[in-house]
Amino acid sequence: MYKTESDRIIVDVADLDVKATLECGQLFRFEKIDDAYIVKSGAHTCRIVNSGSSVVIETPSTDFFVNFFSLDRDLNRAKRELSRFPELKDALDSCGALRILHQPLFETIISFIISANNNIPRIKGIINRLCAQFGDEFPSPDKLATMQIRQLDAIGCGYRSRYILESAKICAETDLLNRLYSARTPDAAKLLMTLPGVGQKIADCVMLFALGRLEVFPIDTWMIKTQRQGMETEMQLRTRLMGKYGELAGYAQQFLYYYSAILREKV
């Protein structure tokens, strides 16, 4: 449950685990400062603190962040439905109210292109430097398309510079972004993979974290390590797990990822 007041959103701690939600690999524009998290998305910023039994999200953009944190989704129902799978028990018990975010589409595409073969601190640094070029806002396709490869190289994008620039130009000059919102999930994946630097994993991440396609199960090295059966290919593994967990496959993936890659690695 949540309620909005002037310049803040108050959420029950049982409905939003801030640490799990922000640190599970779906978002890169955040920092922890003392006892608070600062989150940025597009041109919007919020400060998040725990206050007893509540999480307080301080921001003038309350409507944006209600949508961003998917606060109208019934997370407890999703967890109850997933609890029938015994292999998810430890992850569900350990990860709390981990929410799948609803992020701006173009920002998510470019962020995950940057994430390819990269680590979290470096990804965050590149994105922060990119946003600094545009007044600390994530640029629109039109604005990003005006950059030069050498400028992207200078902020550390490396071989991804060409992918970023070409993808921005495609998004600026075509209706691809609008088509993605209405496309069926298999068609949305195909559209996304027409963008330079976007393969199946990045397409799945964009569909899950920006388009709300909760039936998608992104396959990364942790899922291969912990979920693969026999000699399954990545696509066979993806197909099996999407079939198994159905419309909640994305939640299952995020709980399994955070539990195996973040929590257990710190033990």
mmCIF file of C-alpha atoms in Angstrom:
data_model
loop_
_atom_site.group_PDB
_atom_site.id
_atom_site.type_symbol
_atom_site.label_atom_id
_atom_site.label_comp_id
_atom_site.label_asym_id
_atom_site.label_seq_id
_atom_site.Cartn_x
_atom_site.Cartn_y
_atom_site.Cartn_z
ATOM 1 C CA MET A 1 0.000 0.000 0.000
ATOM 2 C CA TYR A 2 1.078 3.569 -0.633
ATOM 3 C CA LYS A 3 -0.215 7.113 -0.412
ATOM 4 C CA THR A 4 0.935 10.350 -1.980
ATOM 5 C CA GLU A 5 1.317 13.668 -0.217
ATOM 6 C CA SER A 6 2.830 16.950 -1.332
ATOM 7 C CA ASP A 7 6.244 16.122 -2.786
ATOM 8 C CA ARG A 8 6.429 12.622 -1.323
ATOM 9 C CA ILE A 9 5.156 9.070 -1.592
ATOM 10 C CA ILE A 10 4.779 6.926 1.529
ATOM 11 C CA VAL A 11 4.970 3.159 0.980
ATOM 12 C CA ASP A 12 4.651 0.326 3.492
ATOM 13 C CA VAL A 13 8.032 -1.382 3.911
ATOM 14 C CA ALA A 14 6.268 -4.676 3.191
ATOM 15 C CA ASP A 15 5.519 -3.353 -0.309
ATOM 16 C CA LEU A 16 8.928 -1.945 -1.314
ATOM 17 C CA ASP A 17 12.369 -3.292 -0.469
ATOM 18 C CA VAL A 18 14.449 -0.368 -1.695
ATOM 19 C CA LYS A 19 17.850 -2.076 -1.508
ATOM 20 C CA ALA A 20 16.715 -5.217 -3.350
ATOM 21 C CA THR A 21 14.802 -3.234 -5.969
ATOM 22 C CA LEU A 22 17.638 -0.839 -6.759
ATOM 23 C CA GLU A 23 20.571 -3.237 -6.479
ATOM 24 C CA CYS A 24 19.253 -6.198 -8.481
ATOM 25 C CA GLY A 25 20.711 -5.011 -11.798
ATOM 26 C CA GLN A 26 17.680 -3.422 -13.424
ATOM 27 C CA LEU A 27 18.682 0.207 -12.775
ATOM 28 C CA PHE A 28 21.961 2.125 -13.052
ATOM 29 C CA ARG A 29 21.121 5.746 -12.181
ATOM 30 C CA PHE A 30 21.150 5.626 -8.397
ATOM 31 C CA GLU A 31 23.545 6.325 -5.533
ATOM 32 C CA LYS A 32 23.470 5.509 -1.842
ATOM 33 C CA ILE A 33 24.359 8.533 0.268
ATOM 34 C CA ASP A 34 24.413 7.914 4.025
ATOM 35 C CA ASP A 35 21.025 6.389 4.870
ATOM 36 C CA ALA A 36 19.288 7.461 1.666
ATOM 37 C CA TYR A 37 19.173 6.466 -1.986
ATOM 38 C CA ILE A 38 19.139 9.096 -4.721
ATOM 39 C CA VAL A 39 17.415 7.801 -7.874
ATOM 40 C CA LYS A 40 17.342 9.537 -11.256
ATOM 41 C CA SER A 41 15.328 8.686 -14.341
ATOM 42 C CA GLY A 42 14.859 10.864 -17.401
ATOM 43 C CA ALA A 43 14.695 14.387 -16.000
ATOM 44 C CA HIS A 44 13.299 13.239 -12.639
ATOM 45 C CA THR A 45 14.982 12.715 -9.266
ATOM 46 C CA CYS A 46 13.867 11.310 -5.939
ATOM 47 C CA ARG A 47 15.400 10.705 -2.511
ATOM 48 C CA ILE A 48 14.379 7.540 -0.672
ATOM 49 C CA VAL A 49 14.679 6.882 3.048
ATOM 50 C CA ASN A 50 13.346 4.207 5.384
ATOM 51 C CA SER A 51 11.253 5.646 8.188
ATOM 52 C CA GLY A 52 10.092 3.014 10.638
ATOM 53 C CA SER A 53 7.380 0.954 8.989
ATOM 54 C CA SER A 54 7.394 3.102 5.865
ATOM 55 C CA VAL A 55 9.568 3.971 2.894
ATOM 56 C CA VAL A 56 9.427 7.684 2.072
ATOM 57 C CA ILE A 57 10.093 8.759 -1.521
ATOM 58 C CA GLU A 58 10.758 12.499 -1.579
ATOM 59 C CA THR A 59 10.185 14.060 -5.006
ATOM 60 C CA PRO A 60 8.155 16.715 -6.806
ATOM 61 C CA SER A 61 7.491 14.051 -9.475
ATOM 62 C CA THR A 62 5.158 11.854 -7.438
ATOM 63 C CA ASP A 63 3.100 10.531 -10.371
ATOM 64 C CA PHE A 64 6.264 9.635 -12.276
ATOM 65 C CA PHE A 65 7.736 7.631 -9.402
ATOM 66 C CA VAL A 66 4.485 5.856 -8.526
ATOM 67 C CA ASN A 67 4.633 4.512 -12.079
ATOM 68 C CA PHE A 68 8.440 4.045 -11.990
ATOM 69 C CA PHE A 69 8.270 1.812 -8.916
ATOM 70 C CA SER A 70 5.167 0.004 -10.236
ATOM 71 C CA LEU A 71 3.392 0.725 -6.954
ATOM 72 C CA ASP A 72 -0.006 -0.159 -8.405
ATOM 73 C CA ARG A 73 1.126 -3.726 -9.172
ATOM 74 C CA ASP A 74 0.087 -6.334 -6.607
ATOM 75 C CA LEU A 75 3.507 -7.698 -5.711
ATOM 76 C CA ASN A 76 2.187 -9.820 -2.849
ATOM 77 C CA ARG A 77 -0.155 -11.638 -5.230
ATOM 78 C CA ALA A 78 2.759 -12.343 -7.552
ATOM 79 C CA LYS A 79 4.830 -13.732 -4.675
ATOM 80 C CA ARG A 80 1.922 -15.907 -3.482
ATOM 81 C CA GLU A 81 1.508 -17.383 -6.951
ATOM 82 C CA LEU A 82 5.248 -18.030 -7.297
ATOM 83 C CA SER A 83 5.362 -19.661 -3.863
ATOM 84 C CA ARG A 84 3.923 -22.837 -5.376
ATOM 85 C CA PHE A 85 7.334 -23.462 -6.925
ATOM 86 C CA PRO A 86 9.496 -24.977 -4.162
ATOM 87 C CA GLU A 87 12.754 -24.035 -5.898
ATOM 88 C CA LEU A 88 11.857 -20.352 -5.440
ATOM 89 C CA LYS A 89 11.240 -20.552 -1.687
ATOM 90 C CA ASP A 90 14.664 -19.367 -0.513
ATOM 91 C CA ALA A 91 14.727 -16.535 -3.045
ATOM 92 C CA LEU A 92 11.203 -15.381 -2.185
ATOM 93 C CA ASP A 93 11.925 -15.508 1.538
ATOM 94 C CA SER A 94 15.229 -13.651 1.206
ATOM 95 C CA CYS A 95 14.452 -10.910 -1.303
ATOM 96 C CA GLY A 96 11.476 -9.230 0.330
ATOM 97 C CA ALA A 97 9.406 -6.763 -1.682
ATOM 98 C CA LEU A 98 11.658 -6.576 -4.736
ATOM 99 C CA ARG A 99 9.756 -4.629 -7.360
ATOM 100 C CA ILE A 100 10.283 -4.688 -11.104
ATOM 101 C CA LEU A 101 10.644 -1.099 -12.225
ATOM 102 C CA HIS A 102 8.819 0.594 -15.096
ATOM 103 C CA GLN A 103 11.557 2.697 -16.686
ATOM 104 C CA PRO A 104 11.532 5.048 -19.700
ATOM 105 C CA LEU A 105 11.912 3.010 -22.873
ATOM 106 C CA PHE A 106 14.705 4.811 -24.723
ATOM 107 C CA GLU A 107 16.772 5.297 -21.572
ATOM 108 C CA THR A 108 16.503 1.581 -20.833
ATOM 109 C CA ILE A 109 17.566 0.602 -24.357
ATOM 110 C CA ILE A 110 20.695 2.744 -24.269
ATOM 111 C CA SER A 111 21.523 1.831 -20.663
ATOM 112 C CA PHE A 112 21.493 -1.871 -21.438
ATOM 113 C CA ILE A 113 23.526 -1.411 -24.619
ATOM 114 C CA ILE A 114 26.093 0.258 -22.348
ATOM 115 C CA SER A 115 25.807 -2.653 -19.899
ATOM 116 C CA ALA A 116 27.013 -5.269 -22.409
ATOM 117 C CA ASN A 117 30.247 -6.933 -21.235
ATOM 118 C CA ASN A 118 30.548 -4.315 -18.522
ATOM 119 C CA ASN A 119 30.446 -4.052 -14.728
ATOM 120 C CA ILE A 120 28.017 -2.064 -12.593
ATOM 121 C CA PRO A 121 30.371 0.723 -11.386
ATOM 122 C CA ARG A 122 31.617 1.349 -14.919
ATOM 123 C CA ILE A 123 28.096 1.283 -16.391
ATOM 124 C CA LYS A 124 26.916 3.808 -13.812
ATOM 125 C CA GLY A 125 29.908 6.042 -14.493
ATOM 126 C CA ILE A 126 29.340 6.060 -18.258
ATOM 127 C CA ILE A 127 25.637 6.823 -17.888
ATOM 128 C CA ASN A 128 26.302 9.599 -15.353
ATOM 129 C CA ARG A 129 28.861 11.184 -17.688
ATOM 130 C CA LEU A 130 26.431 10.906 -20.595
ATOM 131 C CA CYS A 131 23.666 12.608 -18.634
ATOM 132 C CA ALA A 132 26.075 15.326 -17.511
ATOM 133 C CA GLN A 133 26.380 16.332 -21.178
ATOM 134 C CA PHE A 134 22.647 17.178 -21.125
ATOM 135 C CA GLY A 135 22.144 18.989 -17.834
ATOM 136 C CA ASP A 136 21.984 15.792 -15.745
ATOM 137 C CA GLU A 137 19.045 14.487 -17.772
ATOM 138 C CA PHE A 138 18.980 11.374 -19.911
ATOM 139 C CA PRO A 139 18.904 12.651 -23.509
ATOM 140 C CA SER A 140 16.070 12.062 -25.931
ATOM 141 C CA PRO A 141 16.805 10.113 -29.137
ATOM 142 C CA ASP A 142 17.003 13.395 -31.081
ATOM 143 C CA LYS A 143 19.547 14.886 -28.692
ATOM 144 C CA LEU A 144 21.670 11.761 -28.358
ATOM 145 C CA ALA A 145 21.749 11.359 -32.148
ATOM 146 C CA THR A 146 23.547 14.723 -32.427
ATOM 147 C CA MET A 147 26.592 13.437 -30.526
ATOM 148 C CA GLN A 148 29.774 12.316 -32.255
ATOM 149 C CA ILE A 149 31.393 8.931 -31.760
ATOM 150 C CA ARG A 150 34.488 10.649 -30.381
ATOM 151 C CA GLN A 151 32.346 12.267 -27.675
ATOM 152 C CA LEU A 152 30.939 8.889 -26.660
ATOM 153 C CA ASP A 153 34.427 7.402 -26.736
ATOM 154 C CA ALA A 154 35.580 10.179 -24.405
ATOM 155 C CA ILE A 155 33.087 9.202 -21.698
ATOM 156 C CA GLY A 156 34.151 5.556 -21.856
ATOM 157 C CA CYS A 157 31.606 3.877 -24.145
ATOM 158 C CA GLY A 158 34.327 2.102 -26.153
ATOM 159 C CA TYR A 159 33.107 -0.211 -28.909
ATOM 160 C CA ARG A 160 29.532 0.525 -27.800
ATOM 161 C CA SER A 161 29.780 4.130 -29.065
ATOM 162 C CA ARG A 162 28.754 3.172 -32.584
ATOM 163 C CA TYR A 163 25.858 1.036 -31.330
ATOM 164 C CA ILE A 164 24.604 3.861 -29.116
ATOM 165 C CA LEU A 165 24.772 6.489 -31.838
ATOM 166 C CA GLU A 166 23.208 4.305 -34.539
ATOM 167 C CA SER A 167 20.422 3.133 -32.210
ATOM 168 C CA ALA A 168 19.682 6.733 -31.208
ATOM 169 C CA LYS A 169 19.416 7.737 -34.864
ATOM 170 C CA ILE A 170 17.041 4.863 -35.634
ATOM 171 C CA CYS A 171 14.834 5.768 -32.657
ATOM 172 C CA ALA A 172 14.888 9.452 -33.642
ATOM 173 C CA GLU A 173 14.127 8.904 -37.329
ATOM 174 C CA THR A 174 11.569 6.077 -37.196
ATOM 175 C CA ASP A 175 8.474 5.104 -35.222
ATOM 176 C CA LEU A 176 10.200 2.108 -33.642
ATOM 177 C CA LEU A 177 9.636 3.267 -30.050
ATOM 178 C CA ASN A 178 5.908 3.760 -30.607
ATOM 179 C CA ARG A 179 5.627 0.387 -32.327
ATOM 180 C CA LEU A 180 7.251 -1.352 -29.362
ATOM 181 C CA TYR A 181 4.503 -0.316 -26.956
ATOM 182 C CA SER A 182 1.772 -2.027 -28.957
ATOM 183 C CA ALA A 183 3.733 -4.968 -30.377
ATOM 184 C CA ARG A 184 3.213 -8.492 -29.102
ATOM 185 C CA THR A 185 6.144 -9.668 -27.003
ATOM 186 C CA PRO A 186 7.771 -11.858 -29.709
ATOM 187 C CA ASP A 187 7.402 -9.016 -32.220
ATOM 188 C CA ALA A 188 8.754 -6.472 -29.730
ATOM 189 C CA ALA A 189 11.832 -8.655 -29.242
ATOM 190 C CA LYS A 190 12.408 -8.784 -33.001
ATOM 191 C CA LEU A 191 12.023 -5.007 -33.297
ATOM 192 C CA LEU A 192 14.470 -4.399 -30.473
ATOM 193 C CA MET A 193 17.014 -6.734 -32.015
ATOM 194 C CA THR A 194 17.051 -4.628 -35.195
ATOM 195 C CA LEU A 195 18.922 -2.033 -33.131
ATOM 196 C CA PRO A 196 22.733 -2.281 -33.252
ATOM 197 C CA GLY A 197 24.118 -3.842 -30.087
ATOM 198 C CA VAL A 198 20.805 -5.381 -28.989
ATOM 199 C CA GLY A 199 20.655 -9.168 -28.712
ATOM 200 C CA GLN A 200 18.152 -11.427 -26.990
ATOM 201 C CA LYS A 201 19.278 -10.686 -23.426
ATOM 202 C CA ILE A 202 19.217 -6.902 -23.832
ATOM 203 C CA ALA A 203 15.879 -7.115 -25.645
ATOM 204 C CA ASP A 204 14.454 -9.167 -22.770
ATOM 205 C CA CYS A 205 15.753 -6.694 -20.180
ATOM 206 C CA VAL A 206 14.182 -3.787 -22.061
ATOM 207 C CA MET A 207 10.874 -5.617 -22.405
ATOM 208 C CA LEU A 208 10.834 -6.503 -18.700
ATOM 209 C CA PHE A 209 12.097 -3.246 -17.192
ATOM 210 C CA ALA A 210 10.540 -0.723 -19.594
ATOM 211 C CA LEU A 211 7.614 -2.353 -21.388
ATOM 212 C CA GLY A 212 6.261 -4.325 -18.430
ATOM 213 C CA ARG A 213 6.360 -7.673 -20.209
ATOM 214 C CA LEU A 214 6.424 -9.744 -17.033
ATOM 215 C CA GLU A 215 6.367 -13.019 -18.971
ATOM 216 C CA VAL A 216 9.965 -12.492 -20.135
ATOM 217 C CA PHE A 217 12.888 -14.287 -18.440
ATOM 218 C CA PRO A 218 16.270 -12.699 -19.326
ATOM 219 C CA ILE A 219 19.112 -15.224 -19.448
ATOM 220 C CA ASP A 220 22.473 -14.095 -18.088
ATOM 221 C CA THR A 221 25.514 -15.957 -16.798
ATOM 222 C CA TRP A 222 23.910 -16.396 -13.369
ATOM 223 C CA MET A 223 20.798 -17.990 -14.810
ATOM 224 C CA ILE A 224 22.952 -20.302 -16.918
ATOM 225 C CA LYS A 225 25.033 -21.179 -13.868
ATOM 226 C CA THR A 226 22.108 -21.839 -11.520
ATOM 227 C CA GLN A 227 19.161 -22.878 -13.731
ATOM 228 C CA ARG A 228 20.552 -24.708 -16.747
ATOM 229 C CA GLN A 229 19.670 -28.370 -17.151
ATOM 230 C CA GLY A 230 22.063 -30.636 -18.998
ATOM 231 C CA MET A 231 23.222 -29.221 -22.314
ATOM 232 C CA GLU A 232 20.423 -26.689 -22.759
ATOM 233 C CA THR A 233 21.199 -23.756 -25.004
ATOM 234 C CA GLU A 234 20.412 -20.264 -23.731
ATOM 235 C CA MET A 235 17.281 -20.138 -25.881
ATOM 236 C CA GLN A 236 16.129 -23.565 -24.674
ATOM 237 C CA LEU A 237 16.658 -22.463 -21.080
ATOM 238 C CA ARG A 238 14.754 -19.226 -21.719
ATOM 239 C CA THR A 239 11.865 -21.059 -23.380
ATOM 240 C CA ARG A 240 11.615 -23.630 -20.590
ATOM 241 C CA LEU A 241 11.612 -21.077 -17.774
ATOM 242 C CA MET A 242 9.172 -18.737 -19.507
ATOM 243 C CA GLY A 243 6.870 -21.703 -20.024
ATOM 244 C CA LYS A 244 7.246 -22.811 -16.415
ATOM 245 C CA TYR A 245 6.651 -19.467 -14.689
ATOM 246 C CA GLY A 246 4.271 -18.008 -17.269
ATOM 247 C CA GLU A 247 3.100 -14.429 -16.806
ATOM 248 C CA LEU A 248 5.293 -14.063 -13.707
ATOM 249 C CA ALA A 249 8.539 -15.289 -15.278
ATOM 250 C CA GLY A 250 10.125 -11.858 -14.948
ATOM 251 C CA TYR A 251 9.509 -11.784 -11.220
ATOM 252 C CA ALA A 252 10.944 -15.287 -10.885
ATOM 253 C CA GLN A 253 14.065 -14.214 -12.769
ATOM 254 C CA GLN A 254 14.640 -11.146 -10.637
ATOM 255 C CA PHE A 255 14.182 -13.002 -7.348
ATOM 256 C CA LEU A 256 16.511 -15.783 -8.505
ATOM 257 C CA TYR A 257 19.111 -13.329 -9.797
ATOM 258 C CA TYR A 258 19.185 -11.163 -6.677
ATOM 259 C CA TYR A 259 19.297 -14.201 -4.410
ATOM 260 C CA SER A 260 22.047 -16.061 -6.287
ATOM 261 C CA ALA A 261 24.180 -13.217 -7.663
ATOM 262 C CA ILE A 262 23.887 -10.633 -4.879
ATOM 263 C CA LEU A 263 22.826 -12.142 -1.557
ATOM 264 C CA ARG A 264 24.576 -15.506 -1.682
ATOM 265 C CA GLU A 265 27.742 -14.013 -3.172
ATOM 266 C CA LYS A 266 28.050 -11.758 -0.097
ATOM 267 C CA VAL A 267 27.829 -14.690 2.330
#
